């Protein structure tokens, strides 16, 4: 049997870190084709195409400098060419681009292909909440699992030990992804509650923005611990309200839940930009352009989508932390008022 062909859709900081793992694992296994395509959004870096730099120097000099990407990972600038013949699609791009990309891919996706989304975000559909995996599932007609966890990309690329969670409605597919992605230092647990796993990955970025506000306002670790706890309570309440099927507390104790939440509230770009926002008079968009070297922030964007959904359901007052993050980022509420949402949280009433 020929090995399954893998295509990584995306090549930013996280996509390039994952490419290191997949390239290495595909090369050493008979289950996977050793040649892995990686779709790269073409950019010019010092007069050279980014795909040419990756294919010649085997390094993503813009998004993951200082790390060699295995030579069997091939950068492809055309999405149609990248996905041609792929049995396994690994999605790792900013969530705002997924719909358009799936539309381009649709006629060229191989029958029987399976996908996994590493994308942390949600969308607002006509019915309210829309998970990114749902968008991929509906547009491409394939089974989609998700991978979420306490995984800061540079640390994963440095091969520092960490854990992650795969949410797979189809358990066998979950095990294929575990084989493709697990390493001695990147340990994977497969769970059934795929929607809860995915929501954790999106919602924790909102909480991280709140943690960044605390840092910018100089509130210290006790306050930040309260933000993390209250944020987790809102994540659980939101998941119970919006997920189909059971939502067990155990899933929040996996890497995708409390571990990812803590990591993101102490490291990560959402916290960092929110801290700068609290200290300056610049907008989120200005700081994103200034600080992130072309990467996108997910927390503020997700808070806006969550706010619209809560408004439709008349549930704004039940999620004061999520709502305060949205109002401070987009509706002109003073960042100094963030503490009020903690003091008056329903948990304390």
mmCIF file of C-alpha atoms in Angstrom:
data_model
loop_
_atom_site.group_PDB
_atom_site.id
_atom_site.type_symbol
_atom_site.label_atom_id
_atom_site.label_comp_id
_atom_site.label_asym_id
_atom_site.label_seq_id
_atom_site.Cartn_x
_atom_site.Cartn_y
_atom_site.Cartn_z
ATOM 1 C CA UNK A 1 0.000 0.000 0.000
ATOM 2 C CA UNK A 2 1.378 3.440 -0.863
ATOM 3 C CA UNK A 3 1.640 5.760 2.151
ATOM 4 C CA UNK A 4 -1.024 8.390 2.820
ATOM 5 C CA UNK A 5 -0.147 11.751 1.262
ATOM 6 C CA UNK A 6 -0.162 14.692 3.682
ATOM 7 C CA UNK A 7 -0.722 18.381 2.878
ATOM 8 C CA UNK A 8 -0.236 21.146 5.461
ATOM 9 C CA UNK A 9 -2.527 24.077 4.633
ATOM 10 C CA UNK A 10 -0.670 27.055 6.103
ATOM 11 C CA UNK A 11 2.903 27.973 6.967
ATOM 12 C CA UNK A 12 2.956 30.655 9.644
ATOM 13 C CA UNK A 13 4.648 30.299 13.024
ATOM 14 C CA UNK A 14 2.506 27.327 14.185
ATOM 15 C CA UNK A 15 2.221 25.802 10.704
ATOM 16 C CA UNK A 16 6.002 25.758 10.310
ATOM 17 C CA UNK A 17 6.500 24.238 13.790
ATOM 18 C CA UNK A 18 4.009 21.480 12.916
ATOM 19 C CA UNK A 19 5.751 20.981 9.539
ATOM 20 C CA UNK A 20 8.938 20.078 11.454
ATOM 21 C CA UNK A 21 7.082 17.291 13.283
ATOM 22 C CA UNK A 22 5.070 16.018 10.301
ATOM 23 C CA UNK A 23 8.081 16.074 7.972
ATOM 24 C CA UNK A 24 10.136 14.064 10.440
ATOM 25 C CA UNK A 25 7.345 11.547 11.211
ATOM 26 C CA UNK A 26 6.311 11.055 7.560
ATOM 27 C CA UNK A 27 9.887 10.315 6.553
ATOM 28 C CA UNK A 28 10.268 7.580 9.144
ATOM 29 C CA UNK A 29 6.951 5.757 8.612
ATOM 30 C CA UNK A 30 5.518 3.413 5.981
ATOM 31 C CA UNK A 31 2.001 4.663 6.735
ATOM 32 C CA UNK A 32 2.683 8.120 5.216
ATOM 33 C CA UNK A 33 4.129 9.318 1.909
ATOM 34 C CA UNK A 34 7.547 10.826 2.743
ATOM 35 C CA UNK A 35 6.930 13.921 0.563
ATOM 36 C CA UNK A 36 4.744 16.445 2.429
ATOM 37 C CA UNK A 37 3.297 19.473 0.631
ATOM 38 C CA UNK A 38 2.967 22.721 2.593
ATOM 39 C CA UNK A 39 0.809 25.482 1.129
ATOM 40 C CA UNK A 40 2.577 28.810 1.613
ATOM 41 C CA UNK A 41 0.959 32.203 1.065
ATOM 42 C CA UNK A 42 3.541 33.694 -1.277
ATOM 43 C CA UNK A 43 5.434 36.755 -0.037
ATOM 44 C CA UNK A 44 8.631 38.484 -1.122
ATOM 45 C CA UNK A 45 11.394 38.532 1.501
ATOM 46 C CA UNK A 46 14.425 40.678 0.546
ATOM 47 C CA UNK A 47 13.635 40.230 -3.146
ATOM 48 C CA UNK A 48 13.171 36.439 -2.970
ATOM 49 C CA UNK A 49 9.991 34.383 -2.910
ATOM 50 C CA UNK A 50 9.267 32.830 0.497
ATOM 51 C CA UNK A 51 8.548 29.423 -1.117
ATOM 52 C CA UNK A 52 11.948 29.478 -2.845
ATOM 53 C CA UNK A 53 13.691 30.327 0.431
ATOM 54 C CA UNK A 54 11.900 27.444 2.207
ATOM 55 C CA UNK A 55 12.667 24.970 -0.598
ATOM 56 C CA UNK A 56 16.316 26.036 -0.891
ATOM 57 C CA UNK A 57 17.334 26.871 2.683
ATOM 58 C CA UNK A 58 14.660 24.726 4.435
ATOM 59 C CA UNK A 59 13.755 27.511 6.843
ATOM 60 C CA UNK A 60 10.738 29.801 7.138
ATOM 61 C CA UNK A 61 12.822 32.920 7.698
ATOM 62 C CA UNK A 62 9.784 35.133 8.279
ATOM 63 C CA UNK A 63 7.614 33.121 10.673
ATOM 64 C CA UNK A 64 9.935 30.553 12.287
ATOM 65 C CA UNK A 65 13.505 31.809 11.884
ATOM 66 C CA UNK A 66 16.354 29.690 13.233
ATOM 67 C CA UNK A 67 14.600 26.337 12.705
ATOM 68 C CA UNK A 68 15.282 23.882 9.911
ATOM 69 C CA UNK A 69 12.213 22.399 8.244
ATOM 70 C CA UNK A 70 12.828 18.830 6.999
ATOM 71 C CA UNK A 71 13.856 18.654 3.324
ATOM 72 C CA UNK A 72 10.911 16.362 2.488
ATOM 73 C CA UNK A 73 8.499 19.234 3.257
ATOM 74 C CA UNK A 74 7.909 21.070 -0.037
ATOM 75 C CA UNK A 75 6.579 24.658 -0.055
ATOM 76 C CA UNK A 76 3.885 25.131 -2.729
ATOM 77 C CA UNK A 77 2.423 28.605 -3.480
ATOM 78 C CA UNK A 78 -0.701 27.371 -5.315
ATOM 79 C CA UNK A 79 -3.372 25.861 -3.034
ATOM 80 C CA UNK A 80 -4.824 23.670 -5.810
ATOM 81 C CA UNK A 81 -1.425 22.141 -6.549
ATOM 82 C CA UNK A 82 -0.660 21.703 -2.829
ATOM 83 C CA UNK A 83 -3.814 19.683 -2.040
ATOM 84 C CA UNK A 84 -3.800 17.559 -5.202
ATOM 85 C CA UNK A 85 -3.889 13.856 -4.257
ATOM 86 C CA UNK A 86 -3.677 14.512 -0.488
ATOM 87 C CA UNK A 87 -5.277 11.902 1.811
ATOM 88 C CA UNK A 88 -4.699 14.004 4.934
ATOM 89 C CA UNK A 89 -5.212 17.778 5.167
ATOM 90 C CA UNK A 90 -3.762 19.662 8.156
ATOM 91 C CA UNK A 91 -5.327 23.135 8.459
ATOM 92 C CA UNK A 92 -3.254 25.753 10.249
ATOM 93 C CA UNK A 93 -4.055 29.272 9.006
ATOM 94 C CA UNK A 94 -5.681 32.336 10.642
ATOM 95 C CA UNK A 95 -9.399 31.569 10.971
ATOM 96 C CA UNK A 96 -10.544 34.553 8.940
ATOM 97 C CA UNK A 97 -9.139 33.002 5.716
ATOM 98 C CA UNK A 98 -10.583 29.484 5.981
ATOM 99 C CA UNK A 99 -13.852 29.949 4.036
ATOM 100 C CA UNK A 100 -12.275 31.440 0.929
ATOM 101 C CA UNK A 101 -9.476 28.869 0.911
ATOM 102 C CA UNK A 102 -11.891 25.922 1.202
ATOM 103 C CA UNK A 103 -13.854 27.288 -1.761
ATOM 104 C CA UNK A 104 -10.670 27.253 -3.866
ATOM 105 C CA UNK A 105 -9.748 23.743 -2.703
ATOM 106 C CA UNK A 106 -13.174 22.122 -3.018
ATOM 107 C CA UNK A 107 -13.046 20.819 -6.623
ATOM 108 C CA UNK A 108 -9.584 19.328 -6.034
ATOM 109 C CA UNK A 109 -9.950 17.501 -2.703
ATOM 110 C CA UNK A 110 -9.491 13.742 -3.053
ATOM 111 C CA UNK A 111 -12.495 11.537 -2.257
ATOM 112 C CA UNK A 112 -12.089 9.928 1.174
ATOM 113 C CA UNK A 113 -9.602 12.548 2.407
ATOM 114 C CA UNK A 114 -9.664 13.423 6.119
ATOM 115 C CA UNK A 115 -8.760 16.705 7.813
ATOM 116 C CA UNK A 116 -7.551 18.077 11.126
ATOM 117 C CA UNK A 117 -7.891 21.710 12.169
ATOM 118 C CA UNK A 118 -5.274 23.398 14.358
ATOM 119 C CA UNK A 119 -7.099 26.718 13.933
ATOM 120 C CA UNK A 120 -8.050 28.568 17.105
ATOM 121 C CA UNK A 121 -11.107 30.700 16.430
ATOM 122 C CA UNK A 122 -14.848 30.598 15.793
ATOM 123 C CA UNK A 123 -17.107 32.207 13.238
ATOM 124 C CA UNK A 124 -20.549 33.693 13.461
ATOM 125 C CA UNK A 125 -23.013 31.881 11.217
ATOM 126 C CA UNK A 126 -26.698 32.651 10.532
ATOM 127 C CA UNK A 127 -27.676 30.319 13.404
ATOM 128 C CA UNK A 128 -25.112 31.878 15.741
ATOM 129 C CA UNK A 129 -21.971 29.941 16.556
ATOM 130 C CA UNK A 130 -19.993 28.308 13.744
ATOM 131 C CA UNK A 131 -16.947 26.196 14.527
ATOM 132 C CA UNK A 132 -14.041 26.321 12.081
ATOM 133 C CA UNK A 133 -14.171 22.516 11.751
ATOM 134 C CA UNK A 134 -17.853 22.847 10.737
ATOM 135 C CA UNK A 135 -16.926 25.298 7.967
ATOM 136 C CA UNK A 136 -14.292 22.866 6.620
ATOM 137 C CA UNK A 137 -16.656 19.876 7.012
ATOM 138 C CA UNK A 138 -19.508 21.586 5.159
ATOM 139 C CA UNK A 139 -17.445 23.132 2.384
ATOM 140 C CA UNK A 140 -15.272 20.091 1.637
ATOM 141 C CA UNK A 141 -17.537 17.216 2.729
ATOM 142 C CA UNK A 142 -14.781 15.476 4.728
ATOM 143 C CA UNK A 143 -14.387 14.200 8.308
ATOM 144 C CA UNK A 144 -12.546 16.812 10.394
ATOM 145 C CA UNK A 145 -10.812 16.348 13.776
ATOM 146 C CA UNK A 146 -9.202 19.149 15.809
ATOM 147 C CA UNK A 147 -5.928 19.584 17.712
ATOM 148 C CA UNK A 148 -5.715 22.118 20.558
ATOM 149 C CA UNK A 149 -3.374 22.388 23.525
ATOM 150 C CA UNK A 150 -0.799 24.342 25.510
ATOM 151 C CA UNK A 151 1.474 24.604 22.482
ATOM 152 C CA UNK A 152 3.396 27.841 22.015
ATOM 153 C CA UNK A 153 4.844 27.331 18.535
ATOM 154 C CA UNK A 154 8.458 28.293 19.216
ATOM 155 C CA UNK A 155 8.635 25.950 22.212
ATOM 156 C CA UNK A 156 7.217 23.080 20.125
ATOM 157 C CA UNK A 157 9.785 23.872 17.416
ATOM 158 C CA UNK A 158 12.513 23.834 20.104
ATOM 159 C CA UNK A 159 11.283 20.322 21.008
ATOM 160 C CA UNK A 160 10.510 21.297 24.590
ATOM 161 C CA UNK A 161 8.157 18.789 26.229
ATOM 162 C CA UNK A 162 4.443 19.570 25.966
ATOM 163 C CA UNK A 163 1.052 17.908 25.702
ATOM 164 C CA UNK A 164 -1.831 18.447 23.312
ATOM 165 C CA UNK A 165 -5.373 17.176 22.740
ATOM 166 C CA UNK A 166 -6.957 15.756 19.597
ATOM 167 C CA UNK A 167 -10.751 15.905 19.490
ATOM 168 C CA UNK A 168 -11.985 13.267 17.034
ATOM 169 C CA UNK A 169 -15.590 12.259 16.389
ATOM 170 C CA UNK A 170 -14.143 9.348 14.387
ATOM 171 C CA UNK A 171 -11.756 7.644 16.823
ATOM 172 C CA UNK A 172 -9.826 5.751 14.117
ATOM 173 C CA UNK A 173 -9.045 8.999 12.323
ATOM 174 C CA UNK A 174 -7.948 10.464 15.658
ATOM 175 C CA UNK A 175 -5.432 7.626 15.999
ATOM 176 C CA UNK A 176 -4.074 8.239 12.467
ATOM 177 C CA UNK A 177 -3.477 11.900 13.395
ATOM 178 C CA UNK A 178 -1.853 10.841 16.672
ATOM 179 C CA UNK A 179 0.585 8.649 14.710
ATOM 180 C CA UNK A 180 1.309 11.512 12.290
ATOM 181 C CA UNK A 181 1.869 14.128 14.989
ATOM 182 C CA UNK A 182 3.093 12.525 18.222
ATOM 183 C CA UNK A 183 6.783 12.678 19.210
ATOM 184 C CA UNK A 184 8.588 11.892 22.495
ATOM 185 C CA UNK A 185 8.217 15.597 23.413
ATOM 186 C CA UNK A 186 4.782 16.288 21.868
ATOM 187 C CA UNK A 187 2.387 13.951 23.675
ATOM 188 C CA UNK A 188 -1.161 13.525 22.425
ATOM 189 C CA UNK A 189 -4.404 12.433 24.094
ATOM 190 C CA UNK A 190 -7.351 11.629 21.809
ATOM 191 C CA UNK A 191 -10.837 12.481 23.142
ATOM 192 C CA UNK A 192 -14.325 12.283 21.634
ATOM 193 C CA UNK A 193 -15.615 15.748 22.562
ATOM 194 C CA UNK A 194 -14.274 17.450 19.472
ATOM 195 C CA UNK A 195 -16.523 20.550 19.706
ATOM 196 C CA UNK A 196 -15.553 21.225 23.338
ATOM 197 C CA UNK A 197 -11.845 20.830 22.491
ATOM 198 C CA UNK A 198 -12.220 23.310 19.632
ATOM 199 C CA UNK A 199 -14.190 25.836 21.685
ATOM 200 C CA UNK A 200 -11.494 25.755 24.393
ATOM 201 C CA UNK A 201 -8.911 26.667 21.748
ATOM 202 C CA UNK A 202 -10.937 29.672 20.610
ATOM 203 C CA UNK A 203 -12.290 31.012 23.889
ATOM 204 C CA UNK A 204 -9.047 30.906 25.882
ATOM 205 C CA UNK A 205 -7.666 33.638 23.603
ATOM 206 C CA UNK A 206 -10.359 36.031 24.883
ATOM 207 C CA UNK A 207 -9.330 35.278 28.478
ATOM 208 C CA UNK A 208 -5.666 35.843 27.530
ATOM 209 C CA UNK A 209 -6.552 39.360 26.347
ATOM 210 C CA UNK A 210 -8.045 39.984 29.801
ATOM 211 C CA UNK A 211 -4.864 38.639 31.415
ATOM 212 C CA UNK A 212 -2.844 41.042 29.242
ATOM 213 C CA UNK A 213 -4.996 43.974 30.405
ATOM 214 C CA UNK A 214 -4.188 42.968 34.022
ATOM 215 C CA UNK A 215 -0.468 42.946 33.241
ATOM 216 C CA UNK A 216 -0.667 46.318 31.490
ATOM 217 C CA UNK A 217 -2.567 47.815 34.425
ATOM 218 C CA UNK A 218 -0.044 46.372 36.918
ATOM 219 C CA UNK A 219 -2.539 44.218 38.842
ATOM 220 C CA UNK A 220 -0.246 41.316 39.718
ATOM 221 C CA UNK A 221 -0.571 37.544 39.877
ATOM 222 C CA UNK A 222 -3.527 37.272 42.296
ATOM 223 C CA UNK A 223 -5.716 39.270 39.926
ATOM 224 C CA UNK A 224 -4.482 37.310 36.936
ATOM 225 C CA UNK A 225 -5.328 34.042 38.718
ATOM 226 C CA UNK A 226 -8.876 35.385 39.233
ATOM 227 C CA UNK A 227 -9.101 36.259 35.523
ATOM 228 C CA UNK A 228 -7.996 32.731 34.602
ATOM 229 C CA UNK A 229 -10.535 31.129 36.964
ATOM 230 C CA UNK A 230 -13.456 33.378 35.971
ATOM 231 C CA UNK A 231 -12.483 32.994 32.327
ATOM 232 C CA UNK A 232 -12.514 29.199 32.679
ATOM 233 C CA UNK A 233 -16.000 29.364 34.272
ATOM 234 C CA UNK A 234 -17.241 31.395 31.294
ATOM 235 C CA UNK A 235 -15.601 28.940 28.860
ATOM 236 C CA UNK A 236 -17.397 26.009 30.516
ATOM 237 C CA UNK A 237 -20.743 27.867 30.607
ATOM 238 C CA UNK A 238 -20.394 28.898 26.952
ATOM 239 C CA UNK A 239 -19.512 25.354 25.846
ATOM 240 C CA UNK A 240 -22.481 23.886 27.765
ATOM 241 C CA UNK A 241 -24.776 26.384 26.071
ATOM 242 C CA UNK A 242 -23.538 25.884 22.524
ATOM 243 C CA UNK A 243 -22.147 22.358 22.122
ATOM 244 C CA UNK A 244 -24.137 19.533 20.661
ATOM 245 C CA UNK A 245 -24.119 16.534 22.975
ATOM 246 C CA UNK A 246 -22.353 16.137 26.293
ATOM 247 C CA UNK A 247 -19.814 18.576 27.663
ATOM 248 C CA UNK A 248 -17.888 16.881 30.460
ATOM 249 C CA UNK A 249 -15.703 18.712 32.960
ATOM 250 C CA UNK A 250 -12.938 16.160 32.228
ATOM 251 C CA UNK A 251 -12.293 17.706 28.786
ATOM 252 C CA UNK A 252 -11.424 21.038 30.441
ATOM 253 C CA UNK A 253 -8.747 19.198 32.452
ATOM 254 C CA UNK A 254 -7.029 18.078 29.223
ATOM 255 C CA UNK A 255 -4.240 20.128 27.630
ATOM 256 C CA UNK A 256 -6.787 21.924 25.410
ATOM 257 C CA UNK A 257 -8.516 23.316 28.516
ATOM 258 C CA UNK A 258 -6.857 24.534 31.675
ATOM 259 C CA UNK A 259 -3.255 23.977 30.451
ATOM 260 C CA UNK A 260 -3.714 25.966 27.244
ATOM 261 C CA UNK A 261 -5.540 28.679 29.184
ATOM 262 C CA UNK A 262 -2.670 29.101 31.675
ATOM 263 C CA UNK A 263 0.012 29.076 28.973
ATOM 264 C CA UNK A 264 -1.800 31.659 26.870
ATOM 265 C CA UNK A 265 -2.440 33.931 29.857
ATOM 266 C CA UNK A 266 1.290 33.954 30.730
ATOM 267 C CA UNK A 267 2.847 33.698 27.252
ATOM 268 C CA UNK A 268 1.441 34.091 23.762
ATOM 269 C CA UNK A 269 0.688 37.014 21.496
ATOM 270 C CA UNK A 270 -2.846 37.836 22.712
ATOM 271 C CA UNK A 271 -1.567 38.555 26.218
ATOM 272 C CA UNK A 272 1.415 40.512 24.930
ATOM 273 C CA UNK A 273 -0.565 42.808 22.619
ATOM 274 C CA UNK A 274 -3.289 43.341 25.250
ATOM 275 C CA UNK A 275 -0.629 44.423 27.766
ATOM 276 C CA UNK A 276 0.719 46.953 25.250
ATOM 277 C CA UNK A 277 -2.857 48.126 24.554
ATOM 278 C CA UNK A 278 -3.436 48.799 28.266
ATOM 279 C CA UNK A 279 -0.217 50.835 28.444
ATOM 280 C CA UNK A 280 -0.639 52.867 25.231
ATOM 281 C CA UNK A 281 -3.287 54.826 23.362
ATOM 282 C CA UNK A 282 -2.904 52.737 20.200
ATOM 283 C CA UNK A 283 -5.637 50.552 18.715
ATOM 284 C CA UNK A 284 -5.490 46.741 18.616
ATOM 285 C CA UNK A 285 -5.005 46.930 14.816
ATOM 286 C CA UNK A 286 -2.030 49.307 15.125
ATOM 287 C CA UNK A 287 -0.361 47.126 17.758
ATOM 288 C CA UNK A 288 -1.000 43.967 15.725
ATOM 289 C CA UNK A 289 0.750 45.536 12.715
ATOM 290 C CA UNK A 290 3.603 46.829 14.892
ATOM 291 C CA UNK A 291 4.272 43.792 17.092
ATOM 292 C CA UNK A 292 3.337 40.639 15.200
ATOM 293 C CA UNK A 293 5.372 40.602 11.988
ATOM 294 C CA UNK A 294 2.351 39.780 9.800
ATOM 295 C CA UNK A 295 0.696 37.304 12.198
ATOM 296 C CA UNK A 296 -2.943 37.760 13.209
ATOM 297 C CA UNK A 297 -4.439 38.120 16.692
ATOM 298 C CA UNK A 298 -7.317 35.766 17.448
ATOM 299 C CA UNK A 299 -8.538 36.949 20.878
ATOM 300 C CA UNK A 300 -10.125 40.337 20.050
ATOM 301 C CA UNK A 301 -11.681 38.945 16.842
ATOM 302 C CA UNK A 302 -13.143 35.953 18.732
ATOM 303 C CA UNK A 303 -14.535 38.268 21.446
ATOM 304 C CA UNK A 304 -16.407 40.206 18.736
ATOM 305 C CA UNK A 305 -17.940 37.007 17.332
ATOM 306 C CA UNK A 306 -18.865 35.751 20.818
ATOM 307 C CA UNK A 307 -20.427 39.113 21.695
ATOM 308 C CA UNK A 308 -22.726 39.016 18.627
ATOM 309 C CA UNK A 309 -23.816 35.495 19.545
ATOM 310 C CA UNK A 310 -24.489 36.448 23.193
ATOM 311 C CA UNK A 311 -26.463 39.505 22.058
ATOM 312 C CA UNK A 312 -28.691 37.356 19.834
ATOM 313 C CA UNK A 313 -29.378 35.046 22.781
ATOM 314 C CA UNK A 314 -29.883 37.884 25.328
ATOM 315 C CA UNK A 315 -27.065 36.451 27.427
ATOM 316 C CA UNK A 316 -24.635 39.382 27.551
ATOM 317 C CA UNK A 317 -24.906 39.849 31.341
ATOM 318 C CA UNK A 318 -23.994 36.191 31.999
ATOM 319 C CA UNK A 319 -20.501 36.562 30.437
ATOM 320 C CA UNK A 320 -19.069 39.826 31.842
ATOM 321 C CA UNK A 321 -15.408 38.930 31.209
ATOM 322 C CA UNK A 322 -15.905 37.981 27.531
ATOM 323 C CA UNK A 323 -18.095 41.060 27.029
ATOM 324 C CA UNK A 324 -15.664 43.463 28.746
ATOM 325 C CA UNK A 325 -12.820 42.271 26.475
ATOM 326 C CA UNK A 326 -14.981 42.982 23.415
ATOM 327 C CA UNK A 327 -16.104 46.414 24.688
ATOM 328 C CA UNK A 328 -12.551 47.493 25.571
ATOM 329 C CA UNK A 329 -11.115 46.316 22.229
ATOM 330 C CA UNK A 330 -13.859 47.634 19.955
ATOM 331 C CA UNK A 331 -16.474 49.769 21.713
ATOM 332 C CA UNK A 332 -14.348 52.406 23.420
ATOM 333 C CA UNK A 333 -14.780 51.159 27.007
ATOM 334 C CA UNK A 334 -11.833 52.249 29.160
ATOM 335 C CA UNK A 335 -9.339 49.465 29.875
ATOM 336 C CA UNK A 336 -9.230 50.652 33.508
ATOM 337 C CA UNK A 337 -12.846 49.433 33.813
ATOM 338 C CA UNK A 338 -11.785 45.822 33.236
ATOM 339 C CA UNK A 339 -11.481 45.317 36.994
ATOM 340 C CA UNK A 340 -15.184 46.249 37.416
ATOM 341 C CA UNK A 341 -16.214 43.199 35.400
ATOM 342 C CA UNK A 342 -14.250 41.031 37.865
ATOM 343 C CA UNK A 343 -15.667 42.755 40.978
ATOM 344 C CA UNK A 344 -19.240 42.418 39.733
ATOM 345 C CA UNK A 345 -18.954 38.962 38.191
ATOM 346 C CA UNK A 346 -22.062 36.746 38.753
ATOM 347 C CA UNK A 347 -19.679 34.259 40.444
ATOM 348 C CA UNK A 348 -19.341 36.799 43.282
ATOM 349 C CA UNK A 349 -23.033 37.710 43.614
#
